[in-house]
Amino acid sequence: MSNSITGGTFHGLTVQAENAQLTVAAQPPVVSGLPPLSATFTGRDRDLAELRALLLADGAGTVAVTGLGGIGKTTLAVAAGRAALEHGSFSLALFVNLRGYDETPMDAGQALDTLLRALGVPAEHIPPDPEARAALYRTRLEQREQPVLIVADNASRADQVRLLRPPSDRHRLLVTSRETLPSLGARLHRLDVLEPPAAVGLLAAAVRTARPDDERLAADPDSTRRIAALCGHLPLALRLAAAQLVLDEHLRPAELAEDLAETADRLTLLHDGDTGIRLTLDRSHRRLTPDQAELFRLLALNPGPDVSTEAVAALTDRRLRDVRRRLAQLAGTALIEQSQEGGRWYLHDLVQVYALEQAEQYPEEGSVAVGRLLAHYAFTANAANARVRGLPGDLGPRVFPDRADAVLWLERERINLVAVSKVAAAAGVHHVVLFLAPVLTSHLVGWFRTDDALAVAGAALEAARALGDRAEEAKAWNNLGLPLEHARRFEEAAEAHRQAGAIYRELGDGAGQARAYGNLGNNLRSLHRFEEAIEALEYAHTTSRDTGDRRGEALRSVNLGGLLCEVGRVDEGFDLLRHGRDLCRELGDRYSEATAEISLGGVLCGLWRFEEAMAAYECARSHFRDLGDRYGEARATGGLGTCLARSHRFEEALELHERTCATFRSLGDRHGEGVSRGDLGAVLEALDRGDEAADAYWQMVAAMRDTGDHEQEAWAWDSLGNVLHARGRFEEAVRAFENALAIDRERRNRRGEAGRLNNLAGVYDDLGRHQEAIDAFRSARRLFHECRDDFGEALARLNLGSALSNQGRYDEAAQPLRLAVTGFRELGDRTGEAVGWGRLAGALRGAGRGAEAAEADERARALLAEEQPAEP
């Protein structure tokens, strides 16, 4: 075996949004499935059979169900999907509502985001570009052994679904739309209104579901058939008509039929134009009390797809208890629906159109109500953000009992908040856009909703320019840089932060400059432009301190300290990290304090100050646990496990890493689970459980490949190669190292390439491919030198000298070994220096230079003696 030495480390990063601490936390994927089948589904046996046949036909990659709004397309698609699943035609069905006729329809990129999450791709590893998302989506489908059915509901344009088409006919895409979408090339199933008997059956079933003993329709079949005809045999209209009979147990079918016959026909949706749904809606609307009618029309003013009970209370300026009762009554008319989880309400898209027409008749009422609604969203979003940041004295704790509730509210209201921002931008209500943008940007980037974050931040920039407000423009530029960096558009992100810094300098706003340059420094760190990053962060840190911005000083101390430790300036970095941690603690910013403790723990562990490191990790775990942040707690637990492993407490470390892995798996964080697998592998390797270690590294490779983290994938291949090398599986080790090397070369990671070459050369040496080993060690040495990695260069010289000695080329070996000794001495690495003297002694002895060899041996023994603990 060769005497190659390897190692690895991980680093974290904290960034600051304007007015918000950005916390990047991996979240579980959004699991989509088929909705439950309506209890009134009836009269569609032939349609169901035809649609199932289309789905199973050879070459039918995409099938589209088309027809009028409210005709039952979604219900039929769900029924067909469920039937196909029950018969084993598909192993999985995914459902996505494209909201094609909403004010803010879902685009293809957003749909792919939902489907990728449902397929198990963690949010943080979903590419920002729709085409890249589509490629990953096709790959994930092809990896599944059994067929998958994708149901894309309520499409209004072919470009909403074109990228959703499966990669092969093994899978199927089922689309519902009012349009035929000819450019999609789908096999069409046109859904018509129900046959008269089926329409009567649906009407009767809807009434019997609520009132099993109701005999009114059965007692008056003529009026029942007339009601069905006046509803145009349209399922939605039939259900609404049935709701009138359910709501009013004394209403006779003949009376309902007479009312329907007298109603004007303005919202005609039937193909012959003779009847339409408006007559049913008018009939339903007329029976509402004044309070119910007001609630109905105001609900349509919410810009998102659904609305919470609390938001309705703000919209109507009513007490929550009163609003909840009124909503339940309105739901009884079938004009609104309640979501399955409760507490949220929505209108069918056709009913939404009708309700908006009603609202237009009361413009002043609507304007005041919308103002209350916007104030509710803005206030609550600000409170949620304050709770997430965990700062004392803010209003968040008074509104949300804990951080988890605040995070959940932000995510549940995300679509509404983004819609509010977009609608306000389109209407020129710039102050709303500017108020919401900082909070929304922080949350959206933190939850990996990069598309929405870019849209919101871009809208804020336009709003600030429209107002001519330079301070708001600077803030908008700074916030825009965060989603740009998250989308890996690093150069654009750096330019955005520079624009912000320039405007803040123009305005004489030192605190603003500090925020902009702090974010610029973090961005440059991501680009591995460390000298520029240090310059920017040092400027931000000094400016924060000079302007008295203590929280800004704390955050920049943590960021700058972590970066300085990363580049080897450990003493300076450690002092800054500790200072930042202490300031966060003094200010009561527990999240930032916990993040600083994790960074401190990593540095202390690297300095072999294990007790202090473990105390830091335990402190971080406690804070994250109190904040309800399971992701942060898992990070701290993993760090504690690594610290225990380095202090040779392997069994304890193994337990913690297994627990961390389980937590990430329960969160649906494939990437976090993969990193934990790597930590497990390292501990298993130390316990001489090599086969299990290799399996852990294999799993890490798979996780990193699935999530697109090529840097960590290379690390996993390298670790796997080391295990295989140690177990004598040389050819497999070569392939593992070559895979890692290929990734690093593709990514132009020169330091990584140097490390892989160093390890690969060791296997070459053991395989007897000695010249290849020598050439690889020389290449590694040269790359380490270019990267200014003094330890790596000393290591490569040591391994090169050993390889030359193994070939009897003792005189050649002496020079790199002497340089290795010098390098380790200058680094203060006494163990490395001792090893170097020992190997140099062997080379000198082989060259016949006995006296020099003896002197080298003596130096090695002396250094090793200093490193050994005294005998008890």
PDB file of N, CA, C and O in Angstrom, residues 485-539:
ATOM      1  N   GLU A 485     -28.050  34.827  -6.840  1.00  0.00           N
ATOM      2  CA  GLU A 485     -26.985  33.933  -6.381  1.00  0.00           C
ATOM      3  C   GLU A 485     -27.529  32.534  -6.183  1.00  0.00           C
ATOM      4  O   GLU A 485     -26.879  31.539  -6.523  1.00  0.00           O
ATOM      5  N   HIS A 486     -28.741  32.432  -5.646  1.00  0.00           N
ATOM      6  CA  HIS A 486     -29.336  31.119  -5.410  1.00  0.00           C
ATOM      7  C   HIS A 486     -29.571  30.380  -6.721  1.00  0.00           C
ATOM      8  O   HIS A 486     -29.535  29.152  -6.769  1.00  0.00           O
ATOM      9  N   ALA A 487     -29.838  31.144  -7.804  1.00  0.00           N
ATOM     10  CA  ALA A 487     -30.009  30.554  -9.132  1.00  0.00           C
ATOM     11  C   ALA A 487     -28.669  30.299  -9.813  1.00  0.00           C
ATOM     12  O   ALA A 487     -28.632  29.913 -10.977  1.00  0.00           O
ATOM     13  N   ARG A 488     -27.568  30.518  -9.060  1.00  0.00           N
ATOM     14  CA  ARG A 488     -26.195  30.326  -9.539  1.00  0.00           C
ATOM     15  C   ARG A 488     -25.854  31.279 -10.674  1.00  0.00           C
ATOM     16  O   ARG A 488     -24.985  31.014 -11.491  1.00  0.00           O
ATOM     17  N   ARG A 489     -26.533  32.422 -10.701  1.00  0.00           N
ATOM     18  CA  ARG A 489     -26.188  33.489 -11.646  1.00  0.00           C
ATOM     19  C   ARG A 489     -25.277  34.464 -10.899  1.00  0.00           C
ATOM     20  O   ARG A 489     -25.632  35.608 -10.586  1.00  0.00           O
ATOM     21  N   PHE A 490     -24.076  33.964 -10.594  1.00  0.00           N
ATOM     22  CA  PHE A 490     -23.207  34.640  -9.636  1.00  0.00           C
ATOM     23  C   PHE A 490     -22.744  36.026 -10.108  1.00  0.00           C
ATOM     24  O   PHE A 490     -22.688  36.965  -9.316  1.00  0.00           O
ATOM     25  N   GLU A 491     -22.393  36.147 -11.370  1.00  0.00           N
ATOM     26  CA  GLU A 491     -21.905  37.430 -11.855  1.00  0.00           C
ATOM     27  C   GLU A 491     -23.008  38.489 -11.802  1.00  0.00           C
ATOM     28  O   GLU A 491     -22.773  39.639 -11.425  1.00  0.00           O
ATOM     29  N   GLU A 492     -24.243  38.089 -12.164  1.00  0.00           N
ATOM     30  CA  GLU A 492     -25.362  39.026 -12.079  1.00  0.00           C
ATOM     31  C   GLU A 492     -25.636  39.406 -10.625  1.00  0.00           C
ATOM     32  O   GLU A 492     -25.956  40.559 -10.325  1.00  0.00           O
ATOM     33  N   ALA A 493     -25.514  38.423  -9.734  1.00  0.00           N
ATOM     34  CA  ALA A 493     -25.729  38.701  -8.318  1.00  0.00           C
ATOM     35  C   ALA A 493     -24.699  39.694  -7.796  1.00  0.00           C
ATOM     36  O   ALA A 493     -25.034  40.644  -7.075  1.00  0.00           O
ATOM     37  N   ALA A 494     -23.431  39.490  -8.164  1.00  0.00           N
ATOM     38  CA  ALA A 494     -22.382  40.413  -7.728  1.00  0.00           C
ATOM     39  C   ALA A 494     -22.646  41.819  -8.247  1.00  0.00           C
ATOM     40  O   ALA A 494     -22.480  42.812  -7.518  1.00  0.00           O
ATOM     41  N   GLU A 495     -23.096  41.917  -9.488  1.00  0.00           N
ATOM     42  CA  GLU A 495     -23.384  43.231 -10.057  1.00  0.00           C
ATOM     43  C   GLU A 495     -24.553  43.893  -9.331  1.00  0.00           C
ATOM     44  O   GLU A 495     -24.551  45.115  -9.105  1.00  0.00           O
ATOM     45  N   ALA A 496     -25.561  43.103  -8.956  1.00  0.00           N
ATOM     46  CA  ALA A 496     -26.698  43.664  -8.215  1.00  0.00           C
ATOM     47  C   ALA A 496     -26.238  44.235  -6.880  1.00  0.00           C
ATOM     48  O   ALA A 496     -26.650  45.350  -6.486  1.00  0.00           O
ATOM     49  N   HIS A 497     -25.398  43.518  -6.158  1.00  0.00           N
ATOM     50  CA  HIS A 497     -24.908  44.018  -4.865  1.00  0.00           C
ATOM     51  C   HIS A 497     -24.010  45.244  -5.068  1.00  0.00           C
ATOM     52  O   HIS A 497     -24.031  46.167  -4.238  1.00  0.00           O
ATOM     53  N   ARG A 498     -23.235  45.266  -6.151  1.00  0.00           N
ATOM     54  CA  ARG A 498     -22.413  46.451  -6.415  1.00  0.00           C
ATOM     55  C   ARG A 498     -23.296  47.667  -6.714  1.00  0.00           C
ATOM     56  O   ARG A 498     -22.997  48.790  -6.281  1.00  0.00           O
ATOM     57  N   GLN A 499     -24.370  47.468  -7.484  1.00  0.00           N
ATOM     58  CA  GLN A 499     -25.291  48.570  -7.761  1.00  0.00           C
ATOM     59  C   GLN A 499     -25.879  49.106  -6.461  1.00  0.00           C
ATOM     60  O   GLN A 499     -25.982  50.317  -6.265  1.00  0.00           O
ATOM     61  N   ALA A 500     -26.269  48.188  -5.574  1.00  0.00           N
ATOM     62  CA  ALA A 500     -26.818  48.614  -4.282  1.00  0.00           C
ATOM     63  C   ALA A 500     -25.788  49.410  -3.500  1.00  0.00           C
ATOM     64  O   ALA A 500     -26.091  50.476  -2.943  1.00  0.00           O
ATOM     65  N   GLY A 501     -24.559  48.901  -3.446  1.00  0.00           N
ATOM     66  CA  GLY A 501     -23.509  49.593  -2.707  1.00  0.00           C
ATOM     67  C   GLY A 501     -23.238  50.980  -3.249  1.00  0.00           C
ATOM     68  O   GLY A 501     -23.028  51.934  -2.481  1.00  0.00           O
ATOM     69  N   ALA A 502     -23.249  51.125  -4.583  1.00  0.00           N
ATOM     70  CA  ALA A 502     -22.982  52.435  -5.194  1.00  0.00           C
ATOM     71  C   ALA A 502     -24.070  53.436  -4.827  1.00  0.00           C
ATOM     72  O   ALA A 502     -23.783  54.610  -4.519  1.00  0.00           O
ATOM     73  N   ILE A 503     -25.325  53.012  -4.847  1.00  0.00           N
ATOM     74  CA  ILE A 503     -26.425  53.936  -4.511  1.00  0.00           C
ATOM     75  C   ILE A 503     -26.371  54.302  -3.031  1.00  0.00           C
ATOM     76  O   ILE A 503     -26.561  55.475  -2.653  1.00  0.00           O
ATOM     77  N   TYR A 504     -26.108  53.314  -2.183  1.00  0.00           N
ATOM     78  CA  TYR A 504     -25.995  53.614  -0.751  1.00  0.00           C
ATOM     79  C   TYR A 504     -24.851  54.597  -0.492  1.00  0.00           C
ATOM     80  O   TYR A 504     -24.956  55.487   0.368  1.00  0.00           O
ATOM     81  N   ARG A 505     -23.749  54.439  -1.218  1.00  0.00           N
ATOM     82  CA  ARG A 505     -22.635  55.377  -1.054  1.00  0.00           C
ATOM     83  C   ARG A 505     -23.049  56.775  -1.494  1.00  0.00           C
ATOM     84  O   ARG A 505     -22.743  57.770  -0.828  1.00  0.00           O
ATOM     85  N   GLU A 506     -23.780  56.845  -2.592  1.00  0.00           N
ATOM     86  CA  GLU A 506     -24.287  58.128  -3.095  1.00  0.00           C
ATOM     87  C   GLU A 506     -25.192  58.808  -2.057  1.00  0.00           C
ATOM     88  O   GLU A 506     -25.178  60.037  -1.899  1.00  0.00           O
ATOM     89  N   LEU A 507     -25.971  57.985  -1.324  1.00  0.00           N
ATOM     90  CA  LEU A 507     -26.899  58.525  -0.326  1.00  0.00           C
ATOM     91  C   LEU A 507     -26.245  58.747   1.033  1.00  0.00           C
ATOM     92  O   LEU A 507     -26.891  59.282   1.948  1.00  0.00           O
ATOM     93  N   GLY A 508     -24.997  58.301   1.177  1.00  0.00           N
ATOM     94  CA  GLY A 508     -24.325  58.417   2.462  1.00  0.00           C
ATOM     95  C   GLY A 508     -24.865  57.469   3.515  1.00  0.00           C
ATOM     96  O   GLY A 508     -24.780  57.757   4.716  1.00  0.00           O
ATOM     97  N   ASP A 509     -25.406  56.347   3.092  1.00  0.00           N
ATOM     98  CA  ASP A 509     -26.012  55.371   3.994  1.00  0.00           C
ATOM     99  C   ASP A 509     -24.987  54.274   4.286  1.00  0.00           C
ATOM    100  O   ASP A 509     -24.837  53.313   3.531  1.00  0.00           O
ATOM    101  N   GLY A 510     -24.274  54.446   5.411  1.00  0.00           N
ATOM    102  CA  GLY A 510     -23.237  53.480   5.755  1.00  0.00           C
ATOM    103  C   GLY A 510     -23.786  52.102   6.058  1.00  0.00           C
ATOM    104  O   GLY A 510     -23.200  51.084   5.663  1.00  0.00           O
ATOM    105  N   ALA A 511     -24.908  52.041   6.788  1.00  0.00           N
ATOM    106  CA  ALA A 511     -25.481  50.738   7.124  1.00  0.00           C
ATOM    107  C   ALA A 511     -25.898  49.990   5.865  1.00  0.00           C
ATOM    108  O   ALA A 511     -25.717  48.776   5.751  1.00  0.00           O
ATOM    109  N   GLY A 512     -26.452  50.711   4.894  1.00  0.00           N
ATOM    110  CA  GLY A 512     -26.829  50.094   3.631  1.00  0.00           C
ATOM    111  C   GLY A 512     -25.618  49.576   2.877  1.00  0.00           C
ATOM    112  O   GLY A 512     -25.650  48.469   2.311  1.00  0.00           O
ATOM    113  N   GLN A 513     -24.548  50.368   2.865  1.00  0.00           N
ATOM    114  CA  GLN A 513     -23.327  49.909   2.208  1.00  0.00           C
ATOM    115  C   GLN A 513     -22.827  48.616   2.843  1.00  0.00           C
ATOM    116  O   GLN A 513     -22.380  47.690   2.146  1.00  0.00           O
ATOM    117  N   ALA A 514     -22.895  48.541   4.171  1.00  0.00           N
ATOM    118  CA  ALA A 514     -22.422  47.342   4.864  1.00  0.00           C
ATOM    119  C   ALA A 514     -23.233  46.123   4.443  1.00  0.00           C
ATOM    120  O   ALA A 514     -22.676  45.038   4.210  1.00  0.00           O
ATOM    121  N   ARG A 515     -24.560  46.282   4.337  1.00  0.00           N
ATOM    122  CA  ARG A 515     -25.384  45.145   3.915  1.00  0.00           C
ATOM    123  C   ARG A 515     -25.029  44.715   2.501  1.00  0.00           C
ATOM    124  O   ARG A 515     -24.909  43.528   2.204  1.00  0.00           O
ATOM    125  N   ALA A 516     -24.880  45.699   1.610  1.00  0.00           N
ATOM    126  CA  ALA A 516     -24.592  45.375   0.211  1.00  0.00           C
ATOM    127  C   ALA A 516     -23.236  44.688   0.069  1.00  0.00           C
ATOM    128  O   ALA A 516     -23.102  43.669  -0.624  1.00  0.00           O
ATOM    129  N   TYR A 517     -22.216  45.235   0.724  1.00  0.00           N
ATOM    130  CA  TYR A 517     -20.890  44.651   0.581  1.00  0.00           C
ATOM    131  C   TYR A 517     -20.768  43.335   1.351  1.00  0.00           C
ATOM    132  O   TYR A 517     -19.981  42.460   0.975  1.00  0.00           O
ATOM    133  N   GLY A 518     -21.552  43.179   2.426  1.00  0.00           N
ATOM    134  CA  GLY A 518     -21.583  41.893   3.104  1.00  0.00           C
ATOM    135  C   GLY A 518     -22.123  40.810   2.186  1.00  0.00           C
ATOM    136  O   GLY A 518     -21.558  39.713   2.086  1.00  0.00           O
ATOM    137  N   ASN A 519     -23.210  41.107   1.488  1.00  0.00           N
ATOM    138  CA  ASN A 519     -23.761  40.126   0.552  1.00  0.00           C
ATOM    139  C   ASN A 519     -22.839  39.920  -0.644  1.00  0.00           C
ATOM    140  O   ASN A 519     -22.724  38.799  -1.167  1.00  0.00           O
ATOM    141  N   LEU A 520     -22.184  40.991  -1.100  1.00  0.00           N
ATOM    142  CA  LEU A 520     -21.219  40.848  -2.198  1.00  0.00           C
ATOM    143  C   LEU A 520     -20.083  39.916  -1.781  1.00  0.00           C
ATOM    144  O   LEU A 520     -19.664  39.047  -2.562  1.00  0.00           O
ATOM    145  N   GLY A 521     -19.601  40.072  -0.548  1.00  0.00           N
ATOM    146  CA  GLY A 521     -18.530  39.197  -0.071  1.00  0.00           C
ATOM    147  C   GLY A 521     -18.943  37.741  -0.048  1.00  0.00           C
ATOM    148  O   GLY A 521     -18.188  36.856  -0.458  1.00  0.00           O
ATOM    149  N   ASN A 522     -20.182  37.476   0.411  1.00  0.00           N
ATOM    150  CA  ASN A 522     -20.670  36.095   0.427  1.00  0.00           C
ATOM    151  C   ASN A 522     -20.789  35.535  -0.985  1.00  0.00           C
ATOM    152  O   ASN A 522     -20.512  34.359  -1.236  1.00  0.00           O
ATOM    153  N   ASN A 523     -21.216  36.391  -1.926  1.00  0.00           N
ATOM    154  CA  ASN A 523     -21.334  35.971  -3.312  1.00  0.00           C
ATOM    155  C   ASN A 523     -19.962  35.633  -3.904  1.00  0.00           C
ATOM    156  O   ASN A 523     -19.790  34.610  -4.582  1.00  0.00           O
ATOM    157  N   LEU A 524     -18.972  36.464  -3.639  1.00  0.00           N
ATOM    158  CA  LEU A 524     -17.622  36.217  -4.138  1.00  0.00           C
ATOM    159  C   LEU A 524     -17.023  34.962  -3.502  1.00  0.00           C
ATOM    160  O   LEU A 524     -16.251  34.246  -4.129  1.00  0.00           O
ATOM    161  N   ARG A 525     -17.407  34.702  -2.271  1.00  0.00           N
ATOM    162  CA  ARG A 525     -16.954  33.474  -1.619  1.00  0.00           C
ATOM    163  C   ARG A 525     -17.494  32.255  -2.363  1.00  0.00           C
ATOM    164  O   ARG A 525     -16.779  31.259  -2.540  1.00  0.00           O
ATOM    165  N   SER A 526     -18.737  32.335  -2.817  1.00  0.00           N
ATOM    166  CA  SER A 526     -19.312  31.235  -3.593  1.00  0.00           C
ATOM    167  C   SER A 526     -18.566  31.037  -4.901  1.00  0.00           C
ATOM    168  O   SER A 526     -18.521  29.930  -5.442  1.00  0.00           O
ATOM    169  N   LEU A 527     -17.989  32.130  -5.428  1.00  0.00           N
ATOM    170  CA  LEU A 527     -17.221  32.056  -6.667  1.00  0.00           C
ATOM    171  C   LEU A 527     -15.764  31.656  -6.419  1.00  0.00           C
ATOM    172  O   LEU A 527     -14.974  31.624  -7.365  1.00  0.00           O
ATOM    173  N   HIS A 528     -15.410  31.395  -5.140  1.00  0.00           N
ATOM    174  CA  HIS A 528     -14.037  31.049  -4.756  1.00  0.00           C
ATOM    175  C   HIS A 528     -13.055  32.171  -5.058  1.00  0.00           C
ATOM    176  O   HIS A 528     -11.856  31.928  -5.208  1.00  0.00           O
ATOM    177  N   ARG A 529     -13.561  33.397  -5.114  1.00  0.00           N
ATOM    178  CA  ARG A 529     -12.684  34.574  -5.276  1.00  0.00           C
ATOM    179  C   ARG A 529     -12.435  35.125  -3.877  1.00  0.00           C
ATOM    180  O   ARG A 529     -12.987  36.140  -3.462  1.00  0.00           O
ATOM    181  N   PHE A 530     -11.571  34.408  -3.134  1.00  0.00           N
ATOM    182  CA  PHE A 530     -11.481  34.611  -1.699  1.00  0.00           C
ATOM    183  C   PHE A 530     -10.876  35.964  -1.325  1.00  0.00           C
ATOM    184  O   PHE A 530     -11.314  36.593  -0.359  1.00  0.00           O
ATOM    185  N   GLU A 531      -9.871  36.408  -2.051  1.00  0.00           N
ATOM    186  CA  GLU A 531      -9.248  37.689  -1.698  1.00  0.00           C
ATOM    187  C   GLU A 531     -10.237  38.836  -1.862  1.00  0.00           C
ATOM    188  O   GLU A 531     -10.339  39.717  -0.998  1.00  0.00           O
ATOM    189  N   GLU A 532     -10.986  38.826  -2.976  1.00  0.00           N
ATOM    190  CA  GLU A 532     -11.997  39.862  -3.171  1.00  0.00           C
ATOM    191  C   GLU A 532     -13.105  39.737  -2.127  1.00  0.00           C
ATOM    192  O   GLU A 532     -13.632  40.746  -1.633  1.00  0.00           O
ATOM    193  N   ALA A 533     -13.468  38.504  -1.794  1.00  0.00           N
ATOM    194  CA  ALA A 533     -14.520  38.288  -0.795  1.00  0.00           C
ATOM    195  C   ALA A 533     -14.089  38.832   0.559  1.00  0.00           C
ATOM    196  O   ALA A 533     -14.878  39.490   1.259  1.00  0.00           O
ATOM    197  N   ILE A 534     -12.836  38.574   0.947  1.00  0.00           N
ATOM    198  CA  ILE A 534     -12.339  39.081   2.227  1.00  0.00           C
ATOM    199  C   ILE A 534     -12.347  40.608   2.227  1.00  0.00           C
ATOM    200  O   ILE A 534     -12.762  41.242   3.214  1.00  0.00           O
ATOM    201  N   GLU A 535     -11.919  41.220   1.116  1.00  0.00           N
ATOM    202  CA  GLU A 535     -11.907  42.691   1.028  1.00  0.00           C
ATOM    203  C   GLU A 535     -13.314  43.266   1.210  1.00  0.00           C
ATOM    204  O   GLU A 535     -13.524  44.223   1.962  1.00  0.00           O
ATOM    205  N   ALA A 536     -14.303  42.647   0.541  1.00  0.00           N
ATOM    206  CA  ALA A 536     -15.675  43.141   0.645  1.00  0.00           C
ATOM    207  C   ALA A 536     -16.227  42.949   2.051  1.00  0.00           C
ATOM    208  O   ALA A 536     -16.878  43.847   2.618  1.00  0.00           O
ATOM    209  N   LEU A 537     -15.981  41.787   2.645  1.00  0.00           N
ATOM    210  CA  LEU A 537     -16.505  41.519   3.988  1.00  0.00           C
ATOM    211  C   LEU A 537     -15.803  42.365   5.035  1.00  0.00           C
ATOM    212  O   LEU A 537     -16.438  42.798   6.020  1.00  0.00           O
ATOM    213  N   GLU A 538     -14.521  42.612   4.866  1.00  0.00           N
ATOM    214  CA  GLU A 538     -13.819  43.490   5.813  1.00  0.00           C
ATOM    215  C   GLU A 538     -14.384  44.898   5.749  1.00  0.00           C
ATOM    216  O   GLU A 538     -14.574  45.557   6.791  1.00  0.00           O
ATOM    217  N   TYR A 539     -14.672  45.381   4.526  1.00  0.00           N
ATOM    218  CA  TYR A 539     -15.274  46.716   4.394  1.00  0.00           C
ATOM    219  C   TYR A 539     -16.649  46.748   5.053  1.00  0.00           C
ATOM    220  O   TYR A 539     -16.994  47.689   5.782  1.00  0.00           O
TER     221      TYR A 539
END
